[in-house]
Amino acid sequence: MELQQEAIESQPPVSLFSDKAEKSLLTRKQQRYTESGYDYKRKDWLNILTLIAGIFVPLIFLIMFFIDVFSRNVFDRIWGWRHLTALFVWFFLLFTALYIVTWL
């Protein structure tokens, strides 16, 4: 039993890449993440989704805010909501803050 354990411990660590050419295609950062078991492709997709949500969602609220202000409260007349412009500003600030926090 001890001999088996020693044999296992004495073996060099197994690399995720068998071919040096394939390993050279990855950047150093991707190699470091891959060797540590980190899924860099998943992280890239999360970054893209965060970027889309962080830019376009506040932008939509900002556009709706300007439509509401310059069309003399068109949303207030359509849905009967009061202070909708303040709601748009609060949502804009909220999503902008969330976007900044997720990128820190």
Short mmCIF file of N, CA and C in Angstrom, two decimals:
data_model
loop_
_atom_site.label_atom_id
_atom_site.label_comp_id
_atom_site.label_asym_id
_atom_site.label_seq_id
_atom_site.Cartn_x
_atom_site.Cartn_y
_atom_site.Cartn_z
N MET A 1 0.83 -1.20 0.00
CA MET A 1 0.00 0.00 0.00
C MET A 1 0.87 1.27 0.00
N GLU A 2 1.91 1.25 0.83
CA GLU A 2 2.80 2.41 0.88
C GLU A 2 3.55 2.59 -0.43
N LEU A 3 3.92 1.46 -1.06
CA LEU A 3 4.62 1.55 -2.33
C LEU A 3 3.74 2.19 -3.41
N GLN A 4 2.46 1.84 -3.40
CA GLN A 4 1.54 2.44 -4.37
C GLN A 4 1.43 3.94 -4.15
N GLN A 5 1.29 4.34 -2.88
CA GLN A 5 1.17 5.76 -2.54
C GLN A 5 2.42 6.53 -2.96
N GLU A 6 3.60 5.95 -2.70
CA GLU A 6 4.85 6.59 -3.09
C GLU A 6 4.98 6.69 -4.61
N ALA A 7 4.53 5.65 -5.31
CA ALA A 7 4.58 5.67 -6.78
C ALA A 7 3.69 6.75 -7.35
N ILE A 8 2.51 6.92 -6.74
CA ILE A 8 1.58 7.96 -7.20
C ILE A 8 2.16 9.34 -6.93
N GLU A 9 2.72 9.55 -5.75
CA GLU A 9 3.26 10.86 -5.39
C GLU A 9 4.51 11.21 -6.18
N SER A 10 5.29 10.21 -6.60
CA SER A 10 6.53 10.48 -7.32
C SER A 10 6.31 10.80 -8.80
N GLN A 11 5.11 10.53 -9.32
CA GLN A 11 4.84 10.81 -10.73
C GLN A 11 4.68 12.32 -10.93
N PRO A 12 5.14 12.82 -12.08
CA PRO A 12 4.96 14.26 -12.36
C PRO A 12 3.49 14.57 -12.57
N PRO A 13 3.10 15.81 -12.29
CA PRO A 13 1.68 16.17 -12.47
C PRO A 13 1.28 16.05 -13.94
N VAL A 14 0.04 15.65 -14.15
CA VAL A 14 -0.47 15.46 -15.51
C VAL A 14 -0.92 16.81 -16.05
N SER A 15 -0.45 17.14 -17.23
CA SER A 15 -0.85 18.40 -17.87
C SER A 15 -2.16 18.20 -18.62
N LEU A 16 -2.92 19.27 -18.74
CA LEU A 16 -4.17 19.20 -19.49
C LEU A 16 -3.92 19.15 -20.99
N PHE A 17 -2.71 19.49 -21.41
CA PHE A 17 -2.39 19.53 -22.83
C PHE A 17 -1.34 18.47 -23.15
N SER A 18 -1.62 17.67 -24.16
CA SER A 18 -0.65 16.66 -24.58
C SER A 18 0.24 17.17 -25.71
N ASP A 19 -0.22 18.17 -26.40
CA ASP A 19 0.50 18.68 -27.56
C ASP A 19 0.98 20.11 -27.28
N LYS A 20 2.25 20.37 -27.53
CA LYS A 20 2.79 21.72 -27.27
C LYS A 20 2.20 22.76 -28.21
N ALA A 21 1.86 22.35 -29.41
CA ALA A 21 1.29 23.31 -30.37
C ALA A 21 -0.06 23.81 -29.89
N GLU A 22 -0.87 22.92 -29.32
CA GLU A 22 -2.17 23.33 -28.81
C GLU A 22 -2.01 24.27 -27.61
N LYS A 23 -1.03 23.99 -26.79
CA LYS A 23 -0.78 24.82 -25.62
C LYS A 23 -0.33 26.22 -26.01
N SER A 24 0.43 26.33 -27.09
CA SER A 24 0.95 27.63 -27.49
C SER A 24 -0.15 28.53 -28.07
N LEU A 25 -1.27 27.93 -28.46
CA LEU A 25 -2.37 28.73 -29.02
C LEU A 25 -3.07 29.56 -27.95
N LEU A 26 -3.02 29.10 -26.72
CA LEU A 26 -3.69 29.82 -25.64
C LEU A 26 -2.79 30.93 -25.11
N THR A 27 -3.41 31.98 -24.63
CA THR A 27 -2.64 33.05 -24.01
C THR A 27 -2.15 32.57 -22.65
N ARG A 28 -1.21 33.29 -22.11
CA ARG A 28 -0.68 32.91 -20.79
C ARG A 28 -1.77 32.93 -19.72
N LYS A 29 -2.62 33.94 -19.80
CA LYS A 29 -3.70 34.05 -18.82
C LYS A 29 -4.64 32.87 -18.93
N GLN A 30 -4.99 32.48 -20.16
CA GLN A 30 -5.87 31.34 -20.36
C GLN A 30 -5.20 30.05 -19.91
N GLN A 31 -3.90 29.92 -20.14
CA GLN A 31 -3.18 28.73 -19.68
C GLN A 31 -3.22 28.63 -18.17
N ARG A 32 -2.98 29.76 -17.51
CA ARG A 32 -2.97 29.77 -16.05
C ARG A 32 -4.34 29.39 -15.51
N TYR A 33 -5.40 29.96 -16.09
CA TYR A 33 -6.75 29.64 -15.64
C TYR A 33 -7.11 28.19 -15.93
N THR A 34 -6.72 27.69 -17.11
CA THR A 34 -7.07 26.32 -17.49
C THR A 34 -6.35 25.32 -16.60
N GLU A 35 -5.08 25.57 -16.33
CA GLU A 35 -4.32 24.65 -15.50
C GLU A 35 -4.82 24.64 -14.06
N SER A 36 -5.42 25.73 -13.62
CA SER A 36 -5.95 25.75 -12.26
C SER A 36 -7.40 25.26 -12.20
N GLY A 37 -7.94 24.86 -13.35
CA GLY A 37 -9.30 24.34 -13.38
C GLY A 37 -10.35 25.41 -13.59
N TYR A 38 -9.93 26.62 -13.94
CA TYR A 38 -10.85 27.74 -14.12
C TYR A 38 -11.36 27.75 -15.55
N ASP A 39 -12.65 27.89 -15.72
CA ASP A 39 -13.25 27.86 -17.05
C ASP A 39 -13.29 29.29 -17.60
N TYR A 40 -12.26 29.66 -18.36
CA TYR A 40 -12.17 31.04 -18.86
C TYR A 40 -13.24 31.33 -19.91
N LYS A 41 -13.71 30.31 -20.64
CA LYS A 41 -14.74 30.55 -21.65
C LYS A 41 -16.04 30.96 -20.98
N ARG A 42 -16.37 30.33 -19.87
CA ARG A 42 -17.59 30.70 -19.14
C ARG A 42 -17.47 32.13 -18.62
N LYS A 43 -16.30 32.49 -18.12
CA LYS A 43 -16.08 33.84 -17.62
C LYS A 43 -16.22 34.86 -18.73
N ASP A 44 -15.76 34.53 -19.93
CA ASP A 44 -15.90 35.46 -21.06
C ASP A 44 -17.36 35.72 -21.37
N TRP A 45 -18.19 34.66 -21.34
CA TRP A 45 -19.62 34.85 -21.60
C TRP A 45 -20.27 35.69 -20.53
N LEU A 46 -19.86 35.48 -19.27
CA LEU A 46 -20.42 36.30 -18.19
C LEU A 46 -20.02 37.76 -18.36
N ASN A 47 -18.79 37.99 -18.79
CA ASN A 47 -18.35 39.37 -19.04
C ASN A 47 -19.16 40.02 -20.15
N ILE A 48 -19.43 39.27 -21.21
CA ILE A 48 -20.20 39.82 -22.33
C ILE A 48 -21.63 40.13 -21.89
N LEU A 49 -22.25 39.22 -21.14
CA LEU A 49 -23.61 39.46 -20.67
C LEU A 49 -23.67 40.64 -19.70
N THR A 50 -22.66 40.74 -18.84
CA THR A 50 -22.61 41.88 -17.91
C THR A 50 -22.44 43.19 -18.68
N LEU A 51 -21.61 43.16 -19.70
CA LEU A 51 -21.41 44.36 -20.51
C LEU A 51 -22.70 44.78 -21.20
N ILE A 52 -23.41 43.82 -21.77
CA ILE A 52 -24.67 44.13 -22.46
C ILE A 52 -25.69 44.67 -21.47
N ALA A 53 -25.85 43.97 -20.35
CA ALA A 53 -26.83 44.41 -19.35
C ALA A 53 -26.43 45.75 -18.74
N GLY A 54 -25.15 45.92 -18.50
CA GLY A 54 -24.69 47.15 -17.85
C GLY A 54 -24.76 48.38 -18.72
N ILE A 55 -24.74 48.20 -20.02
CA ILE A 55 -24.80 49.35 -20.93
C ILE A 55 -26.23 49.59 -21.43
N PHE A 56 -26.87 48.52 -21.90
CA PHE A 56 -28.15 48.72 -22.59
C PHE A 56 -29.33 48.93 -21.65
N VAL A 57 -29.34 48.27 -20.50
CA VAL A 57 -30.48 48.44 -19.59
C VAL A 57 -30.54 49.88 -19.06
N PRO A 58 -29.44 50.44 -18.53
CA PRO A 58 -29.52 51.86 -18.13
C PRO A 58 -29.80 52.79 -19.31
N LEU A 59 -29.29 52.45 -20.49
CA LEU A 59 -29.53 53.27 -21.66
C LEU A 59 -31.02 53.30 -22.01
N ILE A 60 -31.69 52.17 -21.89
CA ILE A 60 -33.13 52.11 -22.15
C ILE A 60 -33.88 52.99 -21.16
N PHE A 61 -33.51 52.90 -19.89
CA PHE A 61 -34.17 53.75 -18.89
C PHE A 61 -33.89 55.22 -19.13
N LEU A 62 -32.67 55.54 -19.57
CA LEU A 62 -32.34 56.94 -19.84
C LEU A 62 -33.13 57.46 -21.05
N ILE A 63 -33.26 56.65 -22.08
CA ILE A 63 -34.04 57.04 -23.25
C ILE A 63 -35.51 57.25 -22.87
N MET A 64 -36.05 56.32 -22.06
CA MET A 64 -37.44 56.47 -21.62
C MET A 64 -37.61 57.72 -20.76
N PHE A 65 -36.59 58.04 -19.98
CA PHE A 65 -36.64 59.25 -19.17
C PHE A 65 -36.75 60.49 -20.06
N PHE A 66 -35.90 60.57 -21.10
CA PHE A 66 -35.94 61.73 -21.98
C PHE A 66 -37.23 61.78 -22.79
N ILE A 67 -37.74 60.63 -23.20
CA ILE A 67 -39.03 60.62 -23.89
C ILE A 67 -40.11 61.16 -22.97
N ASP A 68 -40.07 60.73 -21.72
CA ASP A 68 -41.08 61.16 -20.76
C ASP A 68 -40.99 62.66 -20.49
N VAL A 69 -39.78 63.17 -20.39
CA VAL A 69 -39.60 64.59 -20.08
C VAL A 69 -39.97 65.47 -21.27
N PHE A 70 -39.46 65.13 -22.45
CA PHE A 70 -39.66 66.00 -23.59
C PHE A 70 -41.01 65.84 -24.28
N SER A 71 -41.74 64.79 -23.96
CA SER A 71 -43.07 64.65 -24.55
C SER A 71 -44.16 65.00 -23.53
N ARG A 72 -43.77 65.75 -22.51
CA ARG A 72 -44.69 66.23 -21.48
C ARG A 72 -45.45 65.08 -20.81
N ASN A 73 -44.67 64.18 -20.23
CA ASN A 73 -45.19 63.07 -19.44
C ASN A 73 -46.15 62.18 -20.22
N VAL A 74 -45.69 61.70 -21.36
CA VAL A 74 -46.53 60.83 -22.18
C VAL A 74 -46.85 59.53 -21.44
N PHE A 75 -45.91 59.03 -20.63
CA PHE A 75 -46.17 57.79 -19.90
C PHE A 75 -47.18 58.01 -18.79
N ASP A 76 -47.18 59.21 -18.24
CA ASP A 76 -48.16 59.53 -17.19
C ASP A 76 -49.57 59.52 -17.79
N ARG A 77 -49.69 60.00 -19.03
CA ARG A 77 -51.01 60.00 -19.67
C ARG A 77 -51.43 58.61 -20.14
N ILE A 78 -50.47 57.79 -20.54
CA ILE A 78 -50.80 56.45 -21.04
C ILE A 78 -51.19 55.53 -19.89
N TRP A 79 -50.31 55.43 -18.87
CA TRP A 79 -50.55 54.47 -17.80
C TRP A 79 -51.10 55.11 -16.52
N GLY A 80 -51.10 56.41 -16.47
CA GLY A 80 -51.60 57.08 -15.28
C GLY A 80 -50.64 57.02 -14.10
N TRP A 81 -49.34 56.77 -14.37
CA TRP A 81 -48.37 56.73 -13.28
C TRP A 81 -47.84 58.14 -13.02
N ARG A 82 -47.68 58.46 -11.77
CA ARG A 82 -47.10 59.76 -11.41
C ARG A 82 -45.63 59.57 -11.05
N HIS A 83 -44.88 60.59 -11.27
CA HIS A 83 -43.46 60.61 -10.93
C HIS A 83 -42.70 59.49 -11.62
N LEU A 84 -43.08 59.18 -12.84
CA LEU A 84 -42.41 58.12 -13.58
C LEU A 84 -40.99 58.53 -13.97
N THR A 85 -40.78 59.81 -14.19
CA THR A 85 -39.43 60.25 -14.55
C THR A 85 -38.45 59.98 -13.42
N ALA A 86 -38.89 60.19 -12.18
CA ALA A 86 -38.03 59.89 -11.04
C ALA A 86 -37.74 58.40 -10.97
N LEU A 87 -38.73 57.58 -11.31
CA LEU A 87 -38.54 56.13 -11.32
C LEU A 87 -37.49 55.73 -12.35
N PHE A 88 -37.54 56.35 -13.53
CA PHE A 88 -36.53 56.06 -14.55
C PHE A 88 -35.13 56.44 -14.08
N VAL A 89 -35.03 57.58 -13.42
CA VAL A 89 -33.72 58.02 -12.93
C VAL A 89 -33.20 57.05 -11.88
N TRP A 90 -34.07 56.61 -10.96
CA TRP A 90 -33.65 55.66 -9.92
C TRP A 90 -33.20 54.34 -10.53
N PHE A 91 -33.94 53.85 -11.53
CA PHE A 91 -33.52 52.61 -12.19
C PHE A 91 -32.20 52.78 -12.93
N PHE A 92 -32.03 53.93 -13.56
CA PHE A 92 -30.76 54.21 -14.24
C PHE A 92 -29.60 54.18 -13.25
N LEU A 93 -29.78 54.85 -12.12
CA LEU A 93 -28.73 54.87 -11.10
C LEU A 93 -28.49 53.48 -10.52
N LEU A 94 -29.55 52.73 -10.30
CA LEU A 94 -29.43 51.39 -9.74
C LEU A 94 -28.64 50.46 -10.67
N PHE A 95 -29.03 50.43 -11.94
CA PHE A 95 -28.35 49.53 -12.87
C PHE A 95 -26.92 49.99 -13.16
N THR A 96 -26.69 51.29 -13.17
CA THR A 96 -25.33 51.78 -13.36
C THR A 96 -24.45 51.37 -12.18
N ALA A 97 -24.98 51.49 -10.97
CA ALA A 97 -24.24 51.08 -9.78
C ALA A 97 -23.97 49.57 -9.79
N LEU A 98 -24.97 48.78 -10.17
CA LEU A 98 -24.77 47.33 -10.25
C LEU A 98 -23.72 46.98 -11.29
N TYR A 99 -23.72 47.69 -12.40
CA TYR A 99 -22.73 47.46 -13.45
C TYR A 99 -21.32 47.75 -12.95
N ILE A 100 -21.17 48.86 -12.25
CA ILE A 100 -19.85 49.22 -11.72
C ILE A 100 -19.39 48.20 -10.69
N VAL A 101 -20.29 47.77 -9.82
CA VAL A 101 -19.93 46.80 -8.78
C VAL A 101 -19.52 45.46 -9.39
N THR A 102 -20.22 45.02 -10.44
CA THR A 102 -19.87 43.72 -11.03
C THR A 102 -18.53 43.74 -11.74
N TRP A 103 -18.05 44.91 -12.16
CA TRP A 103 -16.77 44.99 -12.84
C TRP A 103 -15.61 45.25 -11.89
N LEU A 104 -15.89 45.49 -10.61
CA LEU A 104 -14.79 45.71 -9.65
C LEU A 104 -14.13 44.42 -9.25
#
